[in-house]
Every structure is written in C-alpha cells, then in structure tokens.
Amino acid sequence: MALNGYVFCITGELSMRREEFLSILENAGAETKSSISSKVTHLICSDTSNQKYAKAISLGIPIISELATMAILSSGGAQKKRSSEQAMGYAAEVSNKKMPPAGVGVLFDMTADSNNNNSSGNLADGETVQVPNSKGNGFYTIKNVGGTYSCSCPAWKNQKSPINARTCKRIKAFRGEQAEQQRLGSVPVTTTASKSKAGKSKAATTAAPKSGGLVQPGKCMLAQTWSDNRNASDYILSEKLDGVRAIWDGTQLLTRSGIAMDAPAYFIQGLPTNMSLDGELFAGRGVENFNLASGIIRSSNGGDKWRALAYVVFDAPSAPGGFEQRLATANNAILGHQFAKIHQHAVCRDEEHLQQELARVKEMGGEGIMMRKKNSAYKFSRSVDLLKVKFFEDDEAIVVGVEGGKGKYEGHIGKLVCRFRNGTEFLAGTGLKDADRAQSSAYWIGKVVTVQYQDLFEKTGKPRCPSIKGIRTDLDVLDFSSAIMHALLD
C-alpha cells in the first residue's frame, strides 16, 4: 500500500476530524503513534510550541504538514523516507513559536481562489511560512521582513522591480488580494497583454518601478580563502569588518540575500540614487558590537538605534572601471554623508606587508584582512579576485536542536545542535551568553548562526573548538534547508 513503512505521529489542529484522518493513514498502510519515539518516521504538525515538536527535532524526525502528508499519499508514497542524519524536516522553515492553523501557511491549499480578500495571512516581522508548489511535491517559503513580503518561488525572484514592490500569486493567495494592494500602497502594478502560442492574449503582471539594473538582488561578490602561493603585491588590502553585509540599490538597503532592510529615512537620505553600493553596517570590532549591529537591523523599527551604525562602503557594483576606479567613484558619491563612509584600503607591497597588517588588525581586535585584485571587475558571485585572510575560520550553520545545561546552567540551554550546509552536525556552546541560554528551544531552532572554529577534523568534518559568534539575519534559511527538503521530496 502507498504508506507502508511510514509511522506517523500527529500534533496540533487538522482540517478534518482526527479520527477520519487516522483512518485514511491506516487504510493506506501507515502506522500511527500517540507519542514520539525513534520508531516514528514523520511528525504531522501544526503547532511548534509543544513537547512532541521539540522531541521530534531532537530525534531528527522530519516535521511535515497535513497537506504534505496528503501529497505523499497521492504520489503513491514515492517520497523517500530518511534517517535523522539526512534531514531535519520542514521545521527549520518556521522560526516563530506557532504555525498557522489548518488552511493557512504550511497547510495552505494553493488551489484556493487567489482573489480571496478575506485571508488572514499576516506574518509577524521575521516570521516565515511554507506554501506548497502547484505540483504538490515541494514548497516555497514566504517571509516578512519589516513589512516586505518575499517568496522563494522563481516568479518572485525573477522580477526586476525593487524588493518592496514585488508580489506573486502565492503571497496574494496567502494574504489576500486586498491586503497585498494595501501593502504595496502607491507602488503601481501594471498589466500588459502578451500573445501565447495559440494566439490568445494572457495577462502578465509586473511591478512598475525598476531598480535600473544597479544590483542583482540576492547576489553580491563573495570572497574565497587566501593561499600563500599568490603574489601579495597584486592585491589591495583592507581590514575585514565584522558587520552585516548591506547592498544599496539606489533606493534601499538590501541584505546579502536580497531582502529589504527597515533602515530609517534619516540614515539613507543622501545616498546616491544613480549607483549601487556594497558595504557593511558596522558598529565596531568584537562580538558585542556585531551582536549590537545584528540586533538593530533585526528590529522592525530600529529608529534612533541606527545612529550607532556606520555604513562602511567598499565597492560600487554599478560604477564603471576596475576596483580602484569604482572605489573613487563611490567616495565622491558619499563624501560628507553623516552615516556612510569609504573603507580604508592600501596597496599591498609584499607578503611581509600583509603579515604586518594582519598583526596590527589582530591587536586591535579585528577579524582579518580582505585582499582585492588590482583593477578587478565586480562579480555577483564568489570570486578569486576577492580573498580573505583570517585568524580563525568561520561558517554559517542552522540550529536544529538544543542540549540541556549542567551545573550553573541546569534548566537552561547548554549547547546548540548545529548543522553546516553539507549536513555535518555538531555541538557548540562556547560564545553563548546567559541571556542566550535562558531562551527557549523554540527561539533557537531554525536560527542561522555564525560559528567560529580553528579548523575541521579530517575524519568527521566537524569543527574544532567551535564558538557561537552570533545570529545571522541576512541569510535565508532556505540556503540551508533546501537540500534537506529535496531528500524528503525527491
């Protein structure tokens, strides 16, 4: 039968009577359990605030929705089951305390009328929720950041308009047509007619405002790691800042993943409207200042708190010429700005000069050195023309669980269960403050964090001496969970 080998546990509300749903599962060959154990293959969940959810996460059991369960059933059970080492389920996509009730969000039926004006699909700031694709074999993620709604679907990503002027049929279906019109406000959405192959006209909606091609939303130049066989004198060096990456597209500041930041008007007033800028929102050196900057940017209404930040610019992607020319152009564009300034650079004379600068930055509590190839072009990808020289390695990981503390931390969080993009799982507790440890597991699970470490163990790939550096708000959780989701849905 379609669900032979599947063992389900259910928590939260369903769109049908529980007895009826259990009967459907059992008639299809599945087993059902009233409690979570290692024998359970999937938790069907609409409420992440209870113990079943927490235990499923700790055991690595995938969390799926009622709708996803029906999709597995309709596909004949074709979706692969996986071990706790292969996937953590859909739960990482939901970073708030409670999923929406049946019929909304992860349980939302995309076959519903998208013109429904009575939808109650509003997300809190920073909240994400999944909606199924039209084929019923996968999901897209809708996210609200500072009132700007984004969707991971291609239709939303491929639009050329500013981030805050975009929408798609999934956001409209989730929030309601009227709510979306009110959100977009004065941003007009134009409809044009195009001819299909059959000669019939069909509507194509695109948001009118354009970014002018100044940036590629969700893309920026990323660094590779410095190697000693390179000629240091071919590069221009600068201190590696420990801040939050921010891209100026001529109208707004965007995160590295292309989401609009809720920067106050006074902070961005006077930035150039005819060119893009690339830089870091920086509060100073050290973990405390990184967390300060990250917290301000995470706030939906940071207000005067943004005055503690500087927008330190180190490139101008849309400006003509090589790196040196672009930097000079950016300097002229922001000269005298209250909050924006050009990052200091110097031509690297040789390897000895690089090591001297590295020692100087380390003494000041900095993070390392960035090396930019002379006269290099800006690339919207990872490039050998931009290299990092660091004292320690660091990488991002997603929190998939927690371990209880001992001794003075008994009753609080002791360590976070983290997972790198490649699936390597490890524990990290160093770097957590008392306030961090006092948070609930629901607060941490699904968060993306930066982990600093010495190196990786050769056999296991786990980090040596990992330390939690802070929460990353500028990266999309999908970056970490898409491969895991494919393991469930392929």
Coordinates of C-alpha atoms in Angstrom, one line a residue:
M1 CA 0.0 0.0 0.0
A2 CA 1.0 3.6 -0.5
L3 CA 2.2 4.3 3.0
N4 CA 3.7 1.0 4.0
G5 CA 6.7 1.7 6.2
Y6 CA 5.5 5.1 7.3
V7 CA 4.9 5.7 11.0
F8 CA 3.1 9.0 11.8
C9 CA 2.5 10.9 15.0
I10 CA 0.1 13.9 14.9
T11 CA 0.1 17.1 17.0
G12 CA -2.0 20.3 16.6
E13 CA -5.1 21.0 14.6
L14 CA -6.3 19.3 11.4
S15 CA -8.6 20.4 8.7
M16 CA -10.7 17.2 9.1
R17 CA -11.7 15.2 12.1
R18 CA -8.7 13.4 13.6
E19 CA -10.5 10.0 13.5
E20 CA -11.1 10.4 9.8
F21 CA -7.5 11.4 9.1
L22 CA -6.1 8.5 11.1
S23 CA -8.4 6.2 9.2
I24 CA -7.1 7.5 5.9
L25 CA -3.5 6.9 7.0
E26 CA -4.1 3.4 8.4
N27 CA -6.1 2.3 5.3
A28 CA -3.1 3.4 3.2
G29 CA -0.8 1.1 5.2
A30 CA 0.7 3.6 7.6
E31 CA 1.1 3.1 11.4
T32 CA 0.2 5.8 13.8
K33 CA 1.6 6.5 17.2
S34 CA 0.3 8.7 20.0
S35 CA 3.8 9.7 21.3
I36 CA 7.1 10.5 19.7
S37 CA 9.8 7.8 19.6
S38 CA 12.6 6.7 17.3
K39 CA 10.2 4.5 15.5
V40 CA 8.2 7.5 14.2
T41 CA 9.2 8.4 10.6
H42 CA 7.2 11.7 10.4
L43 CA 5.5 14.1 12.8
I44 CA 2.4 15.8 11.2
C45 CA 2.5 19.1 13.0
S46 CA 0.6 22.4 13.0
D47 CA 1.9 23.6 16.4
T48 CA 5.6 24.0 17.2
S49 CA 5.1 25.0 20.8
N50 CA 4.6 21.6 22.3
Q51 CA 6.9 18.8 23.6
K52 CA 6.2 16.5 20.6
Y53 CA 7.7 19.0 18.2
A54 CA 10.7 19.6 20.4
K55 CA 11.3 15.8 20.8
A56 CA 10.9 15.2 17.1
I57 CA 13.6 17.9 16.4
S58 CA 15.9 16.3 18.9
L59 CA 15.5 12.9 17.3
G60 CA 15.9 14.3 13.7
I61 CA 12.4 13.2 12.8
P62 CA 11.0 15.3 9.8
I63 CA 8.1 17.6 10.6
I64 CA 5.5 17.9 7.8
S65 CA 2.1 19.3 7.3
E66 CA -1.3 17.7 6.8
L67 CA -1.1 18.8 3.2
A68 CA 2.3 17.4 2.6
T69 CA 1.1 14.1 4.1
M70 CA -1.7 14.0 1.5
A71 CA 0.8 14.8 -1.2
I72 CA 2.8 11.7 -0.2
L73 CA -0.3 9.7 -0.2
S74 CA -1.4 10.9 -3.7
S75 CA 2.1 10.2 -5.1
G76 CA 1.9 6.6 -4.0
G77 CA 4.4 7.1 -1.2
A78 CA 7.1 7.9 -3.7
Q79 CA 8.8 10.4 -1.4
K80 CA 11.9 8.9 0.3
K81 CA 12.0 8.3 4.0
R82 CA 15.3 9.4 5.5
S83 CA 17.3 8.9 8.6
S84 CA 18.0 11.6 11.2
E85 CA 21.4 12.1 9.6
Q86 CA 19.9 13.1 6.2
A87 CA 17.2 15.6 7.0
M88 CA 15.6 17.7 9.8
G89 CA 12.3 18.2 8.1
Y90 CA 10.3 21.3 7.4
A91 CA 10.5 22.7 11.0
A92 CA 13.6 24.8 10.2
E93 CA 11.5 26.9 7.9
V94 CA 9.3 28.1 10.7
S95 CA 11.2 30.2 13.2
N96 CA 8.2 31.5 15.2
K97 CA 6.5 29.8 18.1
K98 CA 3.4 28.5 16.4
M99 CA 2.4 27.5 12.9
P100 CA -0.8 29.0 11.4
P101 CA -4.0 26.9 11.9
A102 CA -5.2 24.5 9.3
G103 CA -5.9 26.1 6.0
V104 CA -3.2 28.7 6.3
G105 CA 0.6 28.8 5.8
V106 CA 2.2 25.3 5.6
L107 CA -1.3 23.8 5.5
F108 CA -2.4 26.3 2.9
D109 CA -4.0 24.9 -0.3
M110 CA -2.7 26.8 -3.3
T111 CA -5.8 25.6 -5.3
A112 CA -7.8 28.1 -3.3
D113 CA -9.1 31.3 -5.0
S114 CA -6.2 33.8 -5.0
N115 CA -8.7 36.7 -5.2
N116 CA -10.0 35.9 -1.7
N117 CA -9.9 39.3 0.1
N118 CA -10.6 37.9 3.5
S119 CA -7.4 36.0 4.0
S120 CA -5.8 36.5 7.4
G121 CA -2.3 35.5 6.3
N122 CA -0.3 38.1 8.1
L123 CA 3.2 37.2 9.3
A124 CA 5.0 38.8 12.2
D125 CA 8.3 40.6 11.4
G126 CA 10.9 37.9 10.7
E127 CA 8.3 35.1 10.5
T128 CA 8.4 32.6 7.7
V129 CA 5.9 30.1 6.5
Q130 CA 5.7 27.5 3.7
V131 CA 3.2 27.1 1.0
P132 CA 3.1 24.1 -1.4
N133 CA 4.0 24.5 -5.1
S134 CA 1.4 23.9 -7.8
K135 CA 2.5 20.3 -8.3
G136 CA 2.1 19.4 -4.7
N137 CA 5.6 17.9 -4.5
G138 CA 7.5 20.8 -2.9
F139 CA 7.2 24.0 -1.0
Y140 CA 8.1 27.7 -1.3
T141 CA 8.8 30.0 1.7
I142 CA 7.0 33.3 2.3
K143 CA 8.8 35.7 4.6
N144 CA 8.0 39.0 6.2
V145 CA 11.0 41.4 7.0
G146 CA 10.0 44.8 8.1
G147 CA 6.7 44.7 6.2
T148 CA 8.3 43.5 3.0
Y149 CA 7.0 40.1 1.9
S150 CA 9.2 37.8 -0.2
C151 CA 8.7 34.4 -1.7
S152 CA 11.3 31.8 -2.7
C153 CA 9.4 31.0 -5.9
P154 CA 11.0 31.8 -9.3
A155 CA 8.2 34.2 -10.2
W156 CA 9.0 36.5 -7.3
K157 CA 12.8 36.1 -7.5
N158 CA 13.0 36.9 -11.3
Q159 CA 11.2 40.2 -11.1
K160 CA 13.3 43.3 -11.7
S161 CA 11.4 45.7 -9.6
P162 CA 12.6 46.7 -6.1
I163 CA 12.1 44.1 -3.4
N164 CA 9.4 46.1 -1.6
A165 CA 7.4 46.4 -4.8
R166 CA 7.2 42.7 -5.6
T167 CA 4.4 40.2 -5.1
C168 CA 3.4 36.8 -6.5
K169 CA 0.3 34.6 -6.7
R170 CA 1.4 32.7 -3.6
I171 CA 1.7 35.9 -1.4
K172 CA -1.6 37.1 -2.8
A173 CA -3.3 33.8 -2.1
F174 CA -1.8 33.7 1.4
R175 CA -2.5 37.3 2.4
G176 CA -5.5 38.2 0.2
E177 CA -5.6 40.4 -2.9
Q178 CA -6.8 43.5 -0.9
A179 CA -4.1 43.1 1.8
E180 CA -1.4 43.0 -0.9
Q181 CA -2.8 46.1 -2.7
Q182 CA -2.7 48.0 0.6
R183 CA 0.8 46.8 1.4
L184 CA 2.1 47.8 -2.0
G185 CA 0.4 51.2 -1.5
S186 CA 1.5 53.7 -4.1
V187 CA 3.6 51.2 -6.0
P188 CA 1.5 50.6 -9.1
V189 CA 1.3 47.2 -10.6
T190 CA 0.8 47.3 -14.4
T191 CA -0.8 44.6 -16.5
T192 CA 0.3 44.0 -20.1
A193 CA -1.0 41.6 -22.7
S194 CA 1.2 39.1 -24.4
K195 CA 0.3 36.6 -27.1
S196 CA 0.5 32.9 -26.3
K197 CA 1.4 30.3 -29.0
A198 CA -2.3 29.7 -29.6
G199 CA -2.7 33.4 -30.4
K200 CA -4.7 34.2 -27.3
S201 CA -3.8 37.1 -25.1
K202 CA -2.9 36.4 -21.5
A203 CA -2.2 38.7 -18.6
A204 CA 1.3 39.2 -17.3
T205 CA 1.7 41.3 -14.2
T206 CA 4.9 43.1 -13.3
A207 CA 5.6 45.8 -10.8
A208 CA 6.2 49.1 -12.5
P209 CA 9.2 50.5 -10.5
K210 CA 12.5 49.2 -11.7
S211 CA 15.9 49.1 -9.9
G212 CA 17.6 50.2 -13.1
G213 CA 19.8 47.1 -13.1
L214 CA 22.0 48.6 -10.5
V215 CA 22.1 45.3 -8.5
Q216 CA 21.2 41.6 -8.8
P217 CA 19.0 41.1 -5.8
G218 CA 20.2 38.2 -3.7
K219 CA 23.7 38.2 -5.2
C220 CA 26.9 40.0 -4.4
M221 CA 30.6 39.5 -4.6
L222 CA 31.8 36.8 -2.1
A223 CA 35.4 36.0 -1.1
Q224 CA 37.4 32.9 -1.4
T225 CA 40.3 32.0 1.0
W226 CA 43.8 33.4 0.6
S227 CA 46.6 30.9 -0.3
D228 CA 50.3 31.5 0.2
N229 CA 51.1 30.8 -3.4
R230 CA 49.6 34.1 -4.5
N231 CA 51.5 37.2 -5.2
A232 CA 50.5 39.7 -2.4
S233 CA 51.7 42.7 -4.5
D234 CA 48.9 42.1 -7.0
Y235 CA 46.3 43.0 -4.4
I236 CA 44.8 45.9 -2.4
L237 CA 44.2 45.2 1.2
S238 CA 41.7 46.3 3.9
E239 CA 40.6 45.2 7.3
K240 CA 37.9 42.5 7.2
L241 CA 34.9 44.1 9.0
D242 CA 32.8 42.1 11.4
G243 CA 29.4 43.7 10.5
V244 CA 26.3 42.9 8.5
R245 CA 26.6 43.0 4.7
A246 CA 24.4 45.7 3.1
I247 CA 23.8 46.4 -0.6
W248 CA 22.4 49.9 -1.6
D249 CA 20.4 49.6 -4.8
G250 CA 19.7 53.3 -5.4
T251 CA 16.6 53.3 -3.2
Q252 CA 17.0 51.0 -0.3
L253 CA 19.4 48.8 1.7
L254 CA 19.2 45.1 1.0
T255 CA 20.6 42.1 2.9
R256 CA 23.0 39.8 1.2
S257 CA 20.1 37.5 0.3
G258 CA 18.2 40.4 -1.3
I259 CA 15.7 41.3 1.5
A260 CA 14.9 45.0 2.1
M261 CA 16.1 46.3 5.5
D262 CA 14.0 48.6 7.6
A263 CA 16.5 51.4 7.6
P264 CA 15.1 54.8 8.8
A265 CA 14.9 57.6 6.2
Y266 CA 17.4 59.8 8.0
F267 CA 20.1 57.0 7.7
I268 CA 19.8 56.6 3.9
Q269 CA 19.0 60.1 2.9
G270 CA 21.7 61.5 0.6
L271 CA 22.9 58.1 -0.7
P272 CA 23.3 58.1 -4.5
T273 CA 20.2 57.2 -6.5
N274 CA 22.1 56.6 -9.7
M275 CA 24.6 53.9 -8.4
S276 CA 24.7 50.9 -6.2
L277 CA 27.0 50.5 -3.2
D278 CA 28.3 47.4 -1.4
G279 CA 29.4 47.6 2.2
E280 CA 28.9 46.6 5.8
L281 CA 26.7 48.0 8.5
F282 CA 29.3 48.2 11.3
A283 CA 29.1 49.1 15.0
G284 CA 32.7 48.3 15.9
R285 CA 35.1 45.4 16.4
G286 CA 34.3 42.4 18.5
V287 CA 31.4 40.0 19.1
E288 CA 29.5 42.5 21.3
N289 CA 29.4 45.1 18.6
F290 CA 28.5 42.5 15.9
N291 CA 25.5 41.4 18.0
L292 CA 24.6 45.1 18.5
A293 CA 24.5 45.7 14.8
S294 CA 22.7 42.5 14.1
G295 CA 20.0 43.3 16.7
I296 CA 19.4 46.8 15.4
I297 CA 19.0 45.5 11.9
R298 CA 16.7 42.7 13.1
S299 CA 14.3 45.2 14.7
S300 CA 11.3 46.1 12.6
N301 CA 11.6 49.7 13.7
G302 CA 15.1 50.5 14.8
G303 CA 14.6 54.2 14.8
D304 CA 17.4 56.1 16.6
K305 CA 19.3 52.9 17.3
W306 CA 20.6 53.1 13.7
R307 CA 22.7 56.1 14.7
A308 CA 25.0 53.6 16.4
L309 CA 25.8 52.1 12.9
A310 CA 28.1 53.2 10.1
Y311 CA 27.6 52.1 6.5
V312 CA 31.2 51.4 5.5
V313 CA 31.3 51.2 1.7
F314 CA 34.0 49.1 0.0
D315 CA 32.7 48.9 -3.6
A316 CA 30.2 50.3 -6.1
P317 CA 28.9 47.4 -8.3
S318 CA 27.3 49.5 -10.9
A319 CA 30.1 52.0 -11.3
P320 CA 32.4 51.7 -14.4
G321 CA 36.0 50.6 -14.3
G322 CA 38.2 48.4 -12.2
F323 CA 38.1 48.2 -8.4
E324 CA 40.2 51.4 -7.8
Q325 CA 38.1 53.5 -10.1
R326 CA 34.8 52.2 -8.6
L327 CA 36.1 52.9 -5.1
A328 CA 37.0 56.5 -6.1
T329 CA 33.5 57.0 -7.7
A330 CA 31.8 55.7 -4.5
N331 CA 34.0 58.0 -2.4
N332 CA 32.9 61.1 -4.4
A333 CA 29.2 60.0 -4.2
I334 CA 29.1 59.7 -0.4
L335 CA 31.6 62.4 0.6
G336 CA 30.3 64.2 3.6
H337 CA 27.5 61.8 4.3
Q338 CA 26.6 61.5 8.0
F339 CA 26.4 57.7 8.3
A340 CA 28.2 56.4 5.1
K341 CA 32.0 56.4 4.6
I342 CA 34.5 54.7 2.4
H343 CA 36.5 51.8 3.9
Q344 CA 40.3 52.5 4.0
H345 CA 42.4 50.5 1.6
A346 CA 46.1 50.3 0.9
V347 CA 48.2 48.7 -1.9
C348 CA 49.9 45.6 -0.6
R349 CA 53.6 45.9 -1.1
D350 CA 54.5 42.2 -0.5
E351 CA 53.9 39.3 1.8
E352 CA 55.7 40.9 4.7
H353 CA 53.4 44.0 4.4
L354 CA 50.4 41.6 4.5
Q355 CA 51.6 39.9 7.7
Q356 CA 52.3 43.3 9.3
E357 CA 48.8 44.5 8.6
L358 CA 47.4 41.1 9.8
A359 CA 49.2 41.5 13.1
R360 CA 48.0 45.1 13.5
V361 CA 44.4 44.2 12.9
K362 CA 44.6 41.3 15.3
E363 CA 46.0 43.5 18.0
M364 CA 43.0 45.9 17.6
G365 CA 40.6 43.0 17.9
G366 CA 39.7 42.8 14.2
E367 CA 38.8 39.7 12.3
G368 CA 41.3 39.6 9.4
I369 CA 42.3 41.1 6.1
M370 CA 40.5 41.3 2.7
M371 CA 42.6 41.2 -0.5
R372 CA 41.1 42.6 -3.7
K373 CA 42.8 42.1 -7.0
K374 CA 44.0 45.3 -8.6
N375 CA 41.8 46.6 -11.4
S376 CA 39.4 43.7 -10.9
A377 CA 35.7 43.7 -12.1
Y378 CA 32.8 43.4 -9.7
K379 CA 31.3 39.9 -9.9
F380 CA 27.9 38.8 -8.5
S381 CA 29.4 35.5 -7.3
R382 CA 32.3 34.1 -5.3
S383 CA 35.5 35.1 -6.9
V384 CA 39.3 34.6 -6.7
D385 CA 39.6 38.4 -7.2
L386 CA 38.4 38.8 -3.6
L387 CA 40.2 36.8 -0.9
K388 CA 40.1 36.7 2.9
V389 CA 43.0 36.2 5.3
K390 CA 41.7 35.3 8.8
F391 CA 42.9 34.3 12.2
F392 CA 40.1 31.7 12.6
E393 CA 37.8 30.0 10.2
D394 CA 34.1 30.6 10.4
D395 CA 31.0 29.4 8.6
E396 CA 27.2 29.6 9.0
A397 CA 25.1 26.7 10.4
I398 CA 21.5 26.2 11.2
V399 CA 20.3 25.3 14.7
V400 CA 18.4 22.0 14.7
G401 CA 18.2 21.3 18.4
V402 CA 19.5 22.1 21.9
E403 CA 21.1 20.2 24.7
G404 CA 20.3 21.0 28.3
G405 CA 22.9 22.6 30.5
K406 CA 24.7 21.3 33.6
G407 CA 25.9 22.8 36.8
K408 CA 25.1 26.5 36.9
Y409 CA 23.3 26.2 33.5
E410 CA 21.0 23.4 34.7
G411 CA 17.5 24.2 33.5
H412 CA 18.9 26.3 30.7
I413 CA 20.4 25.7 27.3
G414 CA 23.9 24.1 27.5
K415 CA 24.8 23.7 23.8
L416 CA 23.2 24.2 20.4
V417 CA 22.9 21.3 17.9
C418 CA 24.1 22.9 14.7
R419 CA 24.3 21.7 11.1
F420 CA 26.5 23.0 8.3
R421 CA 25.2 23.3 4.7
N422 CA 26.8 20.0 3.9
G423 CA 24.9 18.2 6.6
T424 CA 27.7 17.9 9.2
E425 CA 26.2 18.1 12.6
F426 CA 28.0 19.2 15.8
L427 CA 27.5 20.8 19.2
A428 CA 28.5 24.3 20.2
G429 CA 28.0 26.1 23.5
T430 CA 31.0 28.4 23.8
G431 CA 30.1 32.0 23.0
L432 CA 26.5 31.8 24.4
K433 CA 25.7 34.4 27.0
D434 CA 23.5 33.8 30.0
A435 CA 20.6 35.6 28.2
D436 CA 21.1 33.3 25.2
R437 CA 21.0 30.2 27.4
A438 CA 17.8 31.4 29.1
Q439 CA 15.9 31.4 25.7
S440 CA 13.6 28.6 24.9
S441 CA 14.5 25.9 22.4
A442 CA 11.7 27.2 20.1
Y443 CA 13.7 30.5 19.9
W444 CA 16.9 28.9 18.7
I445 CA 15.6 26.1 16.5
G446 CA 15.6 27.3 12.9
K447 CA 18.0 30.2 13.5
V448 CA 21.1 30.6 11.3
V449 CA 24.3 31.3 13.3
T450 CA 27.9 32.1 12.6
V451 CA 30.2 29.6 14.1
Q452 CA 33.9 30.4 14.6
Y453 CA 36.4 27.5 14.8
Q454 CA 40.1 26.6 14.5
D455 CA 39.9 24.0 11.7
L456 CA 37.9 20.9 10.7
F457 CA 38.6 17.4 11.9
E458 CA 39.7 15.4 8.9
K459 CA 37.7 12.3 9.5
T460 CA 34.4 13.8 10.6
G461 CA 34.4 17.2 9.1
K462 CA 33.3 18.6 12.5
P463 CA 34.8 22.0 13.6
R464 CA 37.5 22.0 16.3
C465 CA 36.7 24.3 19.2
P466 CA 33.5 25.8 17.8
S467 CA 32.2 29.1 19.2
I468 CA 28.8 30.7 18.5
K469 CA 29.5 34.2 17.2
G470 CA 26.0 35.5 16.6
I471 CA 22.7 35.1 14.8
R472 CA 22.7 35.9 11.0
T473 CA 19.6 37.7 9.9
D474 CA 20.9 38.5 6.4
L475 CA 20.9 34.9 5.2
D476 CA 17.9 32.9 4.1
V477 CA 17.1 29.7 6.0
L478 CA 16.3 28.1 2.6
D479 CA 20.0 28.2 1.9
F480 CA 20.5 25.5 4.5
S481 CA 17.3 23.5 4.3
S482 CA 16.6 23.2 0.5
A483 CA 18.9 20.2 0.1
I484 CA 17.3 18.6 3.2
M485 CA 13.8 19.2 1.8
H486 CA 14.9 17.6 -1.5
A487 CA 15.9 14.5 0.4
L488 CA 12.3 14.3 1.7
L489 CA 10.6 15.1 -1.6
D490 CA 12.7 13.5 -4.3

